[in-house]
């Protein structure tokens, strides 16, 4: 993303020694946050590289941002809804904070039809990153959290912001008071729950960002059992569920007993190319209860109504069109296109003798560079091949020595990238 000039100056406010200062104390939790948000840092490195090499064709296999156009049948629904806003009969103001009923019904039927999830348990938002923040606001500072290590940085960073963690421990590469559940190649990137400490909340993402691994039905049954035994709540991130093409569950609610211990978040971003349109959802089953027996859904509903005035009516019209038979069919074609890109990336690295993971049920390929530091490999690939990637260490200590390649590129860029990588590593 191109950071506005003013934001890049935010790094130096304390340099203006004689500037007027307020008496307001900085939020101690914000002070704990390490650097920038990790993925914003990548965007900054990307912009700096472009300034240094303005004439090179930079290939972006970094940020997981979709690149293929949204199918016309979906965008025309958004155009229609936007046009209607300029008419008396078509105009609509504030909608239900929980989301429009038609979209909630469509999500419940399309993704959870035979899983007994009701439309009233679906809450629409402007995307999963917002929902992660709202859930952290709901859960508060006194809960303990566990994350897969490595995993999407938003779980940890929002945990820091709301005060769930201690400071960042440089020597360990992690924040205090978070249970980092190690995920390695030799445990199939699924944590060893027999050695994991109990926490109140377990953030779990499958298909996983960044490893691209997908938990099996048996593994998720273990996770649900682990949570039920410990009285924990799973926040299950299904942002990439649409990429699953084998028997792995697409929803945690496929697992018996999950409704009493899990919340699921998902998104239209990587499913339908809505990364810029902004649309996601959270499912909070009415069976999920706090230790005092109070239903979590009641608090979440109150929080949603307090913190948001709803989601864009235009985005929701687009979401509804995505879930029509025509929309689903055209979206699947694009998902298959990205998955073929991932297969080509795996093929490149396998042919070069690297161990490459993921990519089968996910748009991310996780490549191991044994004995190397992720940022060094990131810099080498950027400077010698002009390809942006994501250094694995940014996702947690277990990401050290790995690089994440995203498959959200045009096919010609994937092919060009394969030539460049073969030149670099053969
Ligand atoms: C597991 C997972 N959950 C939620 C999101 C964000 O979803 P939306 O906020 O709905 O676009 C993402 C987005 N990830 C991208 C975008 C990075 C970002 O969110 O800043 C990435 O990892 O490159 C994700 O990977």
Tab-separated table of C-alpha atoms and ligand atoms in Angstrom:
chain	number	residue	atom	x	y	z
A	1	UNK	CA	0.000	0.000	0.000
A	2	UNK	CA	1.325	3.520	-0.744
A	3	UNK	CA	1.661	5.171	2.632
A	4	UNK	CA	0.635	8.856	2.549
A	5	UNK	CA	3.655	11.139	2.993
A	6	UNK	CA	2.338	12.533	6.291
A	7	UNK	CA	2.198	9.053	7.823
A	8	UNK	CA	5.846	8.415	7.104
A	9	UNK	CA	6.631	11.583	9.084
A	10	UNK	CA	4.851	10.114	12.109
A	11	UNK	CA	8.090	8.267	12.823
A	12	UNK	CA	9.810	11.423	13.970
A	13	UNK	CA	7.459	13.530	16.156
A	14	UNK	CA	9.760	13.359	19.163
A	15	UNK	CA	12.505	14.982	17.083
A	16	UNK	CA	10.675	18.321	17.270
A	17	UNK	CA	11.952	19.075	20.755
A	18	UNK	CA	10.193	22.394	21.257
A	19	UNK	CA	6.828	21.183	19.923
A	20	UNK	CA	3.800	21.758	22.168
A	21	UNK	CA	2.920	18.553	24.083
A	22	UNK	CA	-0.381	17.650	25.715
A	23	UNK	CA	-0.663	16.227	29.219
A	24	UNK	CA	-2.230	13.017	27.924
A	25	UNK	CA	-0.317	9.833	28.822
A	26	UNK	CA	0.321	7.513	25.873
A	27	UNK	CA	-1.548	4.194	26.029
A	28	UNK	CA	0.973	1.844	27.658
A	29	UNK	CA	-0.210	-0.994	25.428
A	30	UNK	CA	0.501	0.974	22.260
A	31	UNK	CA	4.003	1.531	23.661
A	32	UNK	CA	4.450	-2.264	23.856
A	33	UNK	CA	3.812	-2.718	20.118
A	34	UNK	CA	6.966	-3.621	18.240
A	35	UNK	CA	7.660	-1.409	15.197
A	36	UNK	CA	4.967	-0.948	12.572
A	37	UNK	CA	2.318	-3.478	11.762
A	38	UNK	CA	4.492	-6.119	10.146
A	39	UNK	CA	2.773	-6.192	6.760
A	40	UNK	CA	2.803	-2.389	6.518
A	41	UNK	CA	6.553	-2.592	6.970
A	42	UNK	CA	6.732	-4.803	3.875
A	43	UNK	CA	4.800	-2.187	1.882
A	44	UNK	CA	7.324	0.408	3.029
A	45	UNK	CA	10.259	-1.788	1.930
A	46	UNK	CA	8.506	-2.340	-1.399
A	47	UNK	CA	8.101	1.423	-1.963
A	48	UNK	CA	11.746	2.043	-1.054
A	49	UNK	CA	12.872	-0.629	-3.521
A	50	UNK	CA	10.811	0.925	-6.292
A	51	UNK	CA	12.448	4.292	-5.607
A	52	UNK	CA	15.897	2.656	-5.767
A	53	UNK	CA	15.126	0.694	-8.947
A	54	UNK	CA	12.418	2.742	-10.711
A	55	UNK	CA	12.846	0.938	-14.024
A	56	UNK	CA	12.605	-2.669	-12.834
A	57	UNK	CA	9.419	-4.662	-13.052
A	58	UNK	CA	8.766	-5.542	-9.432
A	59	UNK	CA	6.783	-8.753	-8.986
A	60	UNK	CA	4.639	-8.839	-5.861
A	61	UNK	CA	4.315	-12.237	-4.193
A	62	UNK	CA	4.118	-10.532	-0.825
A	63	UNK	CA	0.944	-9.096	0.704
A	64	UNK	CA	-1.965	-11.464	0.199
A	65	UNK	CA	-3.939	-8.971	-1.875
A	66	UNK	CA	-6.026	-10.305	-4.749
A	67	UNK	CA	-5.324	-9.069	-8.284
A	68	UNK	CA	-7.984	-10.569	-10.548
A	69	UNK	CA	-11.026	-8.420	-11.371
A	70	UNK	CA	-14.329	-9.143	-9.607
A	71	UNK	CA	-16.793	-10.882	-11.947
A	72	UNK	CA	-19.183	-8.489	-13.719
A	73	UNK	CA	-22.314	-10.129	-12.304
A	74	UNK	CA	-21.104	-9.165	-8.831
A	75	UNK	CA	-19.919	-5.649	-9.584
A	76	UNK	CA	-23.126	-4.890	-11.495
A	77	UNK	CA	-25.095	-5.673	-8.332
A	78	UNK	CA	-23.021	-3.095	-6.486
A	79	UNK	CA	-23.523	-0.562	-9.304
A	80	UNK	CA	-27.258	-1.206	-9.182
A	81	UNK	CA	-27.382	-0.715	-5.416
A	82	UNK	CA	-25.295	2.438	-5.692
A	83	UNK	CA	-27.543	3.814	-8.436
A	84	UNK	CA	-30.619	3.075	-6.342
A	85	UNK	CA	-29.257	5.357	-3.639
A	86	UNK	CA	-29.903	8.294	-5.950
A	87	UNK	CA	-33.635	7.565	-6.058
A	88	UNK	CA	-36.339	8.178	-3.473
A	89	UNK	CA	-37.592	4.615	-3.513
A	90	UNK	CA	-34.109	3.083	-3.619
A	91	UNK	CA	-32.406	5.277	-1.043
A	92	UNK	CA	-31.530	3.676	2.311
A	93	UNK	CA	-29.672	5.134	5.297
A	94	UNK	CA	-28.351	3.284	8.349
A	95	UNK	CA	-28.900	-0.454	8.035
A	96	UNK	CA	-28.926	-3.077	10.821
A	97	UNK	CA	-25.568	-2.983	12.643
A	98	UNK	CA	-25.489	-6.820	12.501
A	99	UNK	CA	-25.834	-6.755	8.712
A	100	UNK	CA	-28.686	-7.024	6.209
A	101	UNK	CA	-30.920	-10.044	6.745
A	102	UNK	CA	-30.716	-11.198	3.115
A	103	UNK	CA	-26.921	-11.434	3.313
A	104	UNK	CA	-26.935	-13.055	6.746
A	105	UNK	CA	-29.436	-15.640	5.468
A	106	UNK	CA	-27.326	-16.268	2.357
A	107	UNK	CA	-24.144	-16.754	4.417
A	108	UNK	CA	-25.915	-19.082	6.868
A	109	UNK	CA	-27.362	-21.156	4.004
A	110	UNK	CA	-24.292	-21.170	1.758
A	111	UNK	CA	-21.568	-21.905	4.304
A	112	UNK	CA	-23.363	-23.399	7.292
A	113	UNK	CA	-26.568	-24.825	5.835
A	114	UNK	CA	-26.215	-28.333	7.232
A	115	UNK	CA	-24.314	-27.223	10.341
A	116	UNK	CA	-27.263	-25.692	12.162
A	117	UNK	CA	-25.899	-22.145	12.250
A	118	UNK	CA	-28.741	-19.620	12.265
A	119	UNK	CA	-28.807	-16.336	10.362
A	120	UNK	CA	-29.147	-14.512	13.704
A	121	UNK	CA	-25.715	-15.929	14.699
A	122	UNK	CA	-24.046	-14.293	11.669
A	123	UNK	CA	-22.705	-10.744	12.057
A	124	UNK	CA	-21.584	-8.824	8.967
A	125	UNK	CA	-18.568	-6.506	9.052
A	126	UNK	CA	-16.169	-4.686	6.789
A	127	UNK	CA	-13.691	-7.559	7.029
A	128	UNK	CA	-11.959	-10.038	9.290
A	129	UNK	CA	-9.275	-7.682	10.499
A	130	UNK	CA	-12.052	-5.488	11.922
A	131	UNK	CA	-13.730	-8.544	13.411
A	132	UNK	CA	-10.517	-9.631	15.093
A	133	UNK	CA	-10.306	-6.192	16.711
A	134	UNK	CA	-13.977	-6.256	17.738
A	135	UNK	CA	-13.564	-9.703	19.261
A	136	UNK	CA	-10.516	-8.511	21.211
A	137	UNK	CA	-12.555	-5.546	22.483
A	138	UNK	CA	-15.254	-8.040	23.503
A	139	UNK	CA	-12.826	-10.421	25.241
A	140	UNK	CA	-10.932	-7.676	27.069
A	141	UNK	CA	-7.518	-7.387	28.681
A	142	UNK	CA	-7.791	-10.097	31.307
A	143	UNK	CA	-8.006	-13.115	29.016
A	144	UNK	CA	-4.983	-15.195	28.068
A	145	UNK	CA	-4.522	-16.047	24.402
A	146	UNK	CA	-2.789	-18.734	22.370
A	147	UNK	CA	-1.797	-18.455	18.719
A	148	UNK	CA	-0.286	-20.826	16.216
A	149	UNK	CA	3.385	-19.952	15.736
A	150	UNK	CA	3.687	-18.818	12.961
A	151	UNK	CA	0.386	-17.077	12.336
A	152	UNK	CA	-1.299	-13.962	10.961
A	153	UNK	CA	0.076	-11.055	13.062
A	154	UNK	CA	-3.274	-9.369	13.747
A	155	UNK	CA	-4.157	-11.796	16.581
A	156	UNK	CA	-1.030	-10.950	18.554
A	157	UNK	CA	-0.961	-7.218	17.753
A	158	UNK	CA	-4.588	-6.673	18.728
A	159	UNK	CA	-3.904	-8.695	21.874
A	160	UNK	CA	-1.078	-6.295	22.710
A	161	UNK	CA	-3.268	-3.258	22.028
A	162	UNK	CA	-6.063	-4.366	24.363
A	163	UNK	CA	-3.583	-5.234	27.120
A	164	UNK	CA	-3.597	-9.030	27.090
A	165	UNK	CA	0.199	-9.339	26.844
A	166	UNK	CA	3.473	-8.307	28.401
A	167	UNK	CA	6.201	-6.475	26.517
A	168	UNK	CA	8.026	-7.878	23.501
A	169	UNK	CA	10.961	-10.049	24.525
A	170	UNK	CA	13.678	-9.419	21.935
A	171	UNK	CA	15.678	-12.509	22.938
A	172	UNK	CA	12.676	-14.763	22.381
A	173	UNK	CA	11.173	-12.839	19.454
A	174	UNK	CA	7.758	-12.847	21.091
A	175	UNK	CA	5.463	-11.013	23.493
A	176	UNK	CA	5.120	-12.148	27.090
A	177	UNK	CA	1.922	-13.843	28.319
A	178	UNK	CA	0.966	-15.319	24.953
A	179	UNK	CA	1.049	-19.085	24.369
A	180	UNK	CA	2.862	-19.517	21.045
A	181	UNK	CA	1.898	-23.008	19.868
A	182	UNK	CA	4.832	-24.182	17.776
A	183	UNK	CA	4.010	-25.348	14.254
A	184	UNK	CA	6.822	-27.076	12.393
A	185	UNK	CA	7.057	-29.142	9.237
A	186	UNK	CA	7.561	-32.292	11.272
A	187	UNK	CA	4.304	-31.795	13.171
A	188	UNK	CA	2.502	-31.019	9.935
A	189	UNK	CA	2.251	-27.442	11.177
A	190	UNK	CA	-0.344	-28.575	13.738
A	191	UNK	CA	0.524	-27.760	17.357
A	192	UNK	CA	1.249	-30.457	19.937
A	193	UNK	CA	-1.767	-29.866	22.195
A	194	UNK	CA	-0.445	-32.316	24.784
A	195	UNK	CA	2.274	-29.788	25.692
A	196	UNK	CA	0.267	-26.578	25.139
A	197	UNK	CA	-0.703	-24.593	28.263
A	198	UNK	CA	-4.334	-23.724	28.894
A	199	UNK	CA	-5.442	-20.295	27.724
A	200	UNK	CA	-8.840	-18.641	27.654
A	201	UNK	CA	-8.730	-17.963	23.922
A	202	UNK	CA	-7.120	-19.957	21.100
A	203	UNK	CA	-6.732	-18.169	17.766
A	204	UNK	CA	-6.614	-20.841	15.090
A	205	UNK	CA	-6.416	-20.278	11.341
A	206	UNK	CA	-6.983	-23.058	8.799
A	207	UNK	CA	-6.096	-23.037	5.940
A	208	UNK	CA	-3.241	-21.330	7.697
A	209	UNK	CA	-1.609	-18.037	6.931
A	210	UNK	CA	1.386	-18.205	6.447
A	211	UNK	CA	2.127	-21.952	6.232
A	212	UNK	CA	-0.705	-22.815	3.852
A	213	UNK	CA	-1.289	-25.969	5.906
A	214	UNK	CA	-4.844	-27.188	6.465
A	215	UNK	CA	-5.994	-28.961	9.610
A	216	UNK	CA	-7.644	-32.355	9.105
A	217	UNK	CA	-10.975	-33.357	10.624
A	218	UNK	CA	-9.123	-35.428	13.231
A	219	UNK	CA	-6.827	-32.541	14.146
A	220	UNK	CA	-9.752	-30.128	14.520
A	221	UNK	CA	-11.571	-32.700	16.637
A	222	UNK	CA	-8.469	-32.731	18.893
A	223	UNK	CA	-8.568	-28.920	19.023
A	224	UNK	CA	-12.266	-28.867	19.966
A	225	UNK	CA	-11.690	-31.563	22.599
A	226	UNK	CA	-8.703	-29.604	23.979
A	227	UNK	CA	-10.873	-26.479	24.211
A	228	UNK	CA	-13.818	-28.268	25.824
A	229	UNK	CA	-11.482	-29.850	28.390
A	230	UNK	CA	-9.955	-26.461	29.228
A	231	UNK	CA	-13.114	-24.379	28.970
A	232	UNK	CA	-11.428	-22.248	26.293
A	233	UNK	CA	-12.913	-20.387	23.326
A	234	UNK	CA	-11.508	-20.961	19.818
A	235	UNK	CA	-11.514	-17.968	17.473
A	236	UNK	CA	-11.384	-19.867	14.191
A	237	UNK	CA	-10.229	-17.863	11.178
A	238	UNK	CA	-11.659	-19.390	7.992
A	239	UNK	CA	-10.552	-16.576	5.642
A	240	UNK	CA	-9.160	-19.143	3.175
A	241	UNK	CA	-11.769	-21.916	3.563
A	242	UNK	CA	-12.889	-21.501	-0.060
A	243	UNK	CA	-9.446	-22.747	-1.195
A	244	UNK	CA	-9.956	-26.184	0.368
A	245	UNK	CA	-10.443	-28.869	-2.271
A	246	UNK	CA	-10.011	-32.043	-0.208
A	247	UNK	CA	-11.852	-33.460	2.817
A	248	UNK	CA	-10.456	-31.003	5.360
A	249	UNK	CA	-13.248	-29.099	7.142
A	250	UNK	CA	-14.088	-25.633	5.794
A	251	UNK	CA	-15.718	-24.630	9.082
A	252	UNK	CA	-14.925	-25.442	12.705
A	253	UNK	CA	-18.650	-26.076	13.119
A	254	UNK	CA	-18.272	-29.275	11.112
A	255	UNK	CA	-16.760	-30.681	14.297
A	256	UNK	CA	-19.270	-32.016	16.854
A	257	UNK	CA	-19.219	-29.956	20.048
A	258	UNK	CA	-17.620	-26.919	18.396
A	259	UNK	CA	-20.649	-24.653	18.849
A	260	UNK	CA	-20.116	-24.594	22.619
A	261	UNK	CA	-16.459	-23.548	22.285
A	262	UNK	CA	-15.897	-21.683	19.012
A	263	UNK	CA	-16.426	-18.405	17.204
A	264	UNK	CA	-15.707	-18.352	13.459
A	265	UNK	CA	-14.572	-15.367	11.427
A	266	UNK	CA	-14.402	-15.272	7.656
A	267	UNK	CA	-14.165	-12.850	4.802
A	268	UNK	CA	-15.063	-12.048	1.198
A	269	UNK	CA	-11.510	-10.729	0.681
A	270	UNK	CA	-9.648	-13.751	-0.671
A	271	UNK	CA	-12.887	-15.603	-1.420
A	272	UNK	CA	-14.252	-13.002	-3.849
A	273	UNK	CA	-11.514	-10.412	-4.345
A	274	UNK	CA	-13.199	-8.024	-1.901
A	275	UNK	CA	-9.937	-6.875	-0.276
A	276	UNK	CA	-10.788	-3.318	-1.339
A	277	UNK	CA	-14.595	-3.611	-1.219
A	278	UNK	CA	-14.396	-4.728	2.442
A	279	UNK	CA	-16.813	-7.393	3.657
A	280	UNK	CA	-16.541	-10.161	6.246
A	281	UNK	CA	-18.544	-11.950	8.899
A	282	UNK	CA	-18.369	-13.471	12.359
A	283	UNK	CA	-20.423	-16.434	13.588
A	284	UNK	CA	-21.140	-16.536	17.322
A	285	UNK	CA	-23.252	-19.616	18.163
A	286	UNK	CA	-25.986	-18.997	20.739
A	287	UNK	CA	-24.723	-22.100	22.587
A	288	UNK	CA	-21.397	-20.383	23.435
A	289	UNK	CA	-21.487	-19.330	27.101
A	290	UNK	CA	-19.138	-17.486	29.445
A	291	UNK	CA	-18.141	-19.117	32.719
A	292	UNK	CA	-21.122	-17.413	34.381
A	293	UNK	CA	-23.511	-18.903	31.851
A	294	UNK	CA	-24.090	-15.617	30.013
A	295	UNK	CA	-24.319	-16.047	26.206
A	296	UNK	CA	-21.324	-14.571	24.355
A	297	UNK	CA	-23.588	-13.647	21.431
A	298	UNK	CA	-25.495	-11.157	23.598
A	299	UNK	CA	-22.338	-9.252	24.461
A	300	UNK	CA	-21.072	-9.406	20.883
A	301	UNK	CA	-24.373	-8.061	19.594
A	302	UNK	CA	-24.215	-5.223	22.143
A	303	UNK	CA	-20.607	-4.465	21.169
A	304	UNK	CA	-21.384	-4.484	17.433
A	305	UNK	CA	-24.291	-2.081	17.980
A	306	UNK	CA	-22.144	0.142	20.178
A	307	UNK	CA	-19.013	0.254	18.027
A	308	UNK	CA	-20.396	0.201	14.513
A	309	UNK	CA	-23.183	1.712	12.492
A	310	UNK	CA	-23.215	-1.264	10.157
A	311	UNK	CA	-21.434	-2.248	6.956
A	312	UNK	CA	-21.637	-0.542	3.586
A	313	UNK	CA	-24.939	-1.322	1.867
A	314	UNK	CA	-23.068	-1.418	-1.452
A	315	UNK	CA	-20.548	-3.989	-0.191
A	316	UNK	CA	-23.376	-6.087	1.188
A	317	UNK	CA	-25.147	-6.009	-2.181
A	318	UNK	CA	-21.918	-7.292	-3.695
A	319	UNK	CA	-21.667	-10.003	-1.059
A	320	UNK	CA	-25.173	-11.185	-1.811
A	321	UNK	CA	-24.348	-11.407	-5.523
A	322	UNK	CA	-21.242	-13.477	-4.686
A	323	UNK	CA	-23.460	-16.097	-3.071
A	324	UNK	CA	-25.793	-16.515	-6.044
A	325	UNK	CA	-25.183	-19.667	-8.123
A	326	UNK	CA	-23.646	-17.536	-10.901
A	327	UNK	CA	-21.516	-15.607	-8.414
A	328	UNK	CA	-20.203	-18.749	-6.714
A	329	UNK	CA	-19.343	-20.317	-10.057
A	330	UNK	CA	-17.405	-17.303	-11.331
A	331	UNK	CA	-15.600	-16.905	-7.995
A	332	UNK	CA	-14.508	-20.543	-8.045
A	333	UNK	CA	-12.843	-19.995	-11.439
A	334	UNK	CA	-10.711	-17.239	-9.932
A	335	UNK	CA	-9.866	-19.266	-6.838
A	336	UNK	CA	-8.766	-22.134	-9.096
A	337	UNK	CA	-6.603	-19.671	-11.011
A	338	UNK	CA	-4.819	-18.570	-7.817
A	339	UNK	CA	-4.409	-22.200	-6.758
A	340	UNK	CA	-2.757	-23.023	-10.066
A	341	UNK	CA	-0.371	-20.136	-9.397
A	342	UNK	CA	0.405	-21.701	-6.014
A	343	UNK	CA	1.043	-25.055	-7.688
A	344	UNK	CA	3.499	-23.406	-10.084
A	345	UNK	CA	5.331	-21.757	-7.169
A	346	UNK	CA	5.614	-25.119	-5.406
A	347	UNK	CA	6.865	-26.665	-8.658
A	348	UNK	CA	9.574	-23.996	-8.985
A	349	UNK	CA	10.974	-24.553	-5.518
A	350	UNK	CA	10.654	-28.326	-5.563
A	351	UNK	CA	12.597	-28.402	-8.842
A	352	UNK	CA	15.290	-26.298	-7.154
A	353	UNK	CA	15.530	-28.768	-4.264
A	354	UNK	CA	13.754	-26.659	-1.645
A	355	UNK	CA	11.103	-27.886	0.778
A	356	UNK	CA	7.898	-26.008	-0.108
A	357	UNK	CA	4.739	-26.414	1.982
A	358	UNK	CA	1.108	-25.321	1.646
A	359	UNK	CA	-0.321	-24.111	-1.652
A	360	UNK	CA	-2.719	-27.042	-2.035
A	361	UNK	CA	-5.663	-25.699	-0.018
A	362	UNK	CA	-4.341	-22.163	0.326
A	363	UNK	CA	-2.964	-19.271	-1.732
A	364	UNK	CA	0.283	-19.271	0.248
A	365	UNK	CA	3.439	-21.327	-0.268
A	366	UNK	CA	5.805	-21.643	2.699
A	367	UNK	CA	9.400	-22.272	1.613
A	368	UNK	CA	12.197	-23.327	3.949
A	369	UNK	CA	15.673	-21.800	3.564
A	370	UNK	CA	17.591	-23.880	6.118
A	371	UNK	CA	20.303	-22.041	8.046
A	372	UNK	CA	19.228	-18.650	6.719
A	373	UNK	CA	17.398	-15.764	8.403
A	374	UNK	CA	14.083	-14.833	6.803
A	375	UNK	CA	14.863	-11.120	6.421
A	376	UNK	CA	18.180	-11.933	4.723
A	377	UNK	CA	16.414	-14.159	2.193
A	378	UNK	CA	13.669	-11.552	1.725
A	379	UNK	CA	16.299	-8.911	0.960
A	380	UNK	CA	18.240	-11.213	-1.375
A	381	UNK	CA	15.139	-12.129	-3.402
A	382	UNK	CA	14.017	-8.485	-3.488
A	383	UNK	CA	17.366	-7.053	-4.538
A	384	UNK	CA	18.510	-9.808	-6.912
A	385	UNK	CA	15.203	-10.966	-8.400
A	386	UNK	CA	13.027	-7.894	-7.774
A	387	UNK	CA	10.350	-10.079	-6.208
A	388	UNK	CA	8.500	-9.032	-3.040
A	389	UNK	CA	7.847	-11.835	-0.576
A	390	UNK	CA	7.068	-11.983	3.141
A	391	UNK	CA	9.807	-13.002	5.634
A	392	UNK	CA	8.462	-15.842	7.759
A	393	UNK	CA	9.947	-14.507	11.008
A	394	UNK	CA	7.335	-11.740	10.967
A	395	UNK	CA	4.640	-14.324	11.687
A	396	UNK	CA	6.347	-15.613	14.843
A	397	UNK	CA	9.620	-17.213	16.003
A	398	UNK	CA	8.822	-20.510	14.240
A	399	UNK	CA	8.688	-18.635	10.963
A	400	UNK	CA	12.409	-17.951	11.110
A	401	UNK	CA	14.181	-19.434	8.095
A	402	UNK	CA	11.008	-19.494	6.000
A	403	UNK	CA	9.601	-17.210	3.292
A	404	UNK	CA	5.921	-16.877	2.389
A	405	UNK	CA	5.039	-16.571	-1.294
A	406	UNK	CA	1.505	-15.472	-2.126
A	407	UNK	CA	-0.155	-16.702	-5.310
A	408	UNK	CA	-2.360	-13.642	-5.849
A	409	UNK	CA	-0.439	-12.542	-8.935
A	410	UNK	CA	-1.100	-12.495	-12.642
A	411	UNK	CA	0.010	-15.670	-14.389
A	412	UNK	CA	2.631	-13.876	-16.454
A	413	UNK	CA	4.196	-12.593	-13.229
A	414	UNK	CA	4.319	-16.092	-11.761
A	415	UNK	CA	6.057	-17.346	-14.900
A	416	UNK	CA	8.495	-14.430	-14.898
A	417	UNK	CA	9.132	-14.970	-11.180
A	418	UNK	CA	9.940	-18.633	-11.804
A	419	UNK	CA	12.619	-17.662	-14.337
A	420	UNK	CA	14.112	-15.160	-11.945
A	421	UNK	CA	14.098	-17.591	-9.010
A	422	UNK	CA	15.662	-20.355	-11.121
A	423	UNK	CA	18.416	-17.915	-12.141
A	424	UNK	CA	18.937	-16.946	-8.532
A	425	UNK	CA	18.932	-20.395	-6.952
A	426	UNK	CA	20.036	-22.916	-9.554
B	1	LIG	C1	-5.833	-15.264	8.144
B	1	LIG	C2	-6.294	-13.903	7.730
B	1	LIG	N1	-7.406	-13.392	8.306
B	1	LIG	C3	-7.858	-12.171	7.948
B	1	LIG	C4	-7.186	-11.412	6.985
B	1	LIG	C5	-7.728	-10.049	6.634
B	1	LIG	O1	-9.001	-10.215	6.103
B	1	LIG	P1	-9.878	-8.933	5.713
B	1	LIG	O2	-9.703	-7.901	6.791
B	1	LIG	O3	-11.281	-9.450	5.647
B	1	LIG	O4	-9.369	-8.464	4.377
B	1	LIG	C6	-6.025	-11.887	6.402
B	1	LIG	C7	-5.288	-11.057	5.421
B	1	LIG	N2	-4.094	-11.331	5.169
B	1	LIG	C8	-3.273	-10.726	4.128
B	1	LIG	C9	-3.349	-9.220	4.134
B	1	LIG	C10	-2.501	-8.568	5.168
B	1	LIG	C11	-3.220	-7.657	6.130
B	1	LIG	O5	-4.284	-8.035	6.621
B	1	LIG	O6	-2.647	-6.585	6.391
B	1	LIG	C12	-1.830	-11.230	4.250
B	1	LIG	O7	-1.546	-12.011	5.172
B	1	LIG	O8	-1.021	-10.900	3.375
B	1	LIG	C13	-5.590	-13.161	6.760
B	1	LIG	O9	-4.493	-13.687	6.196
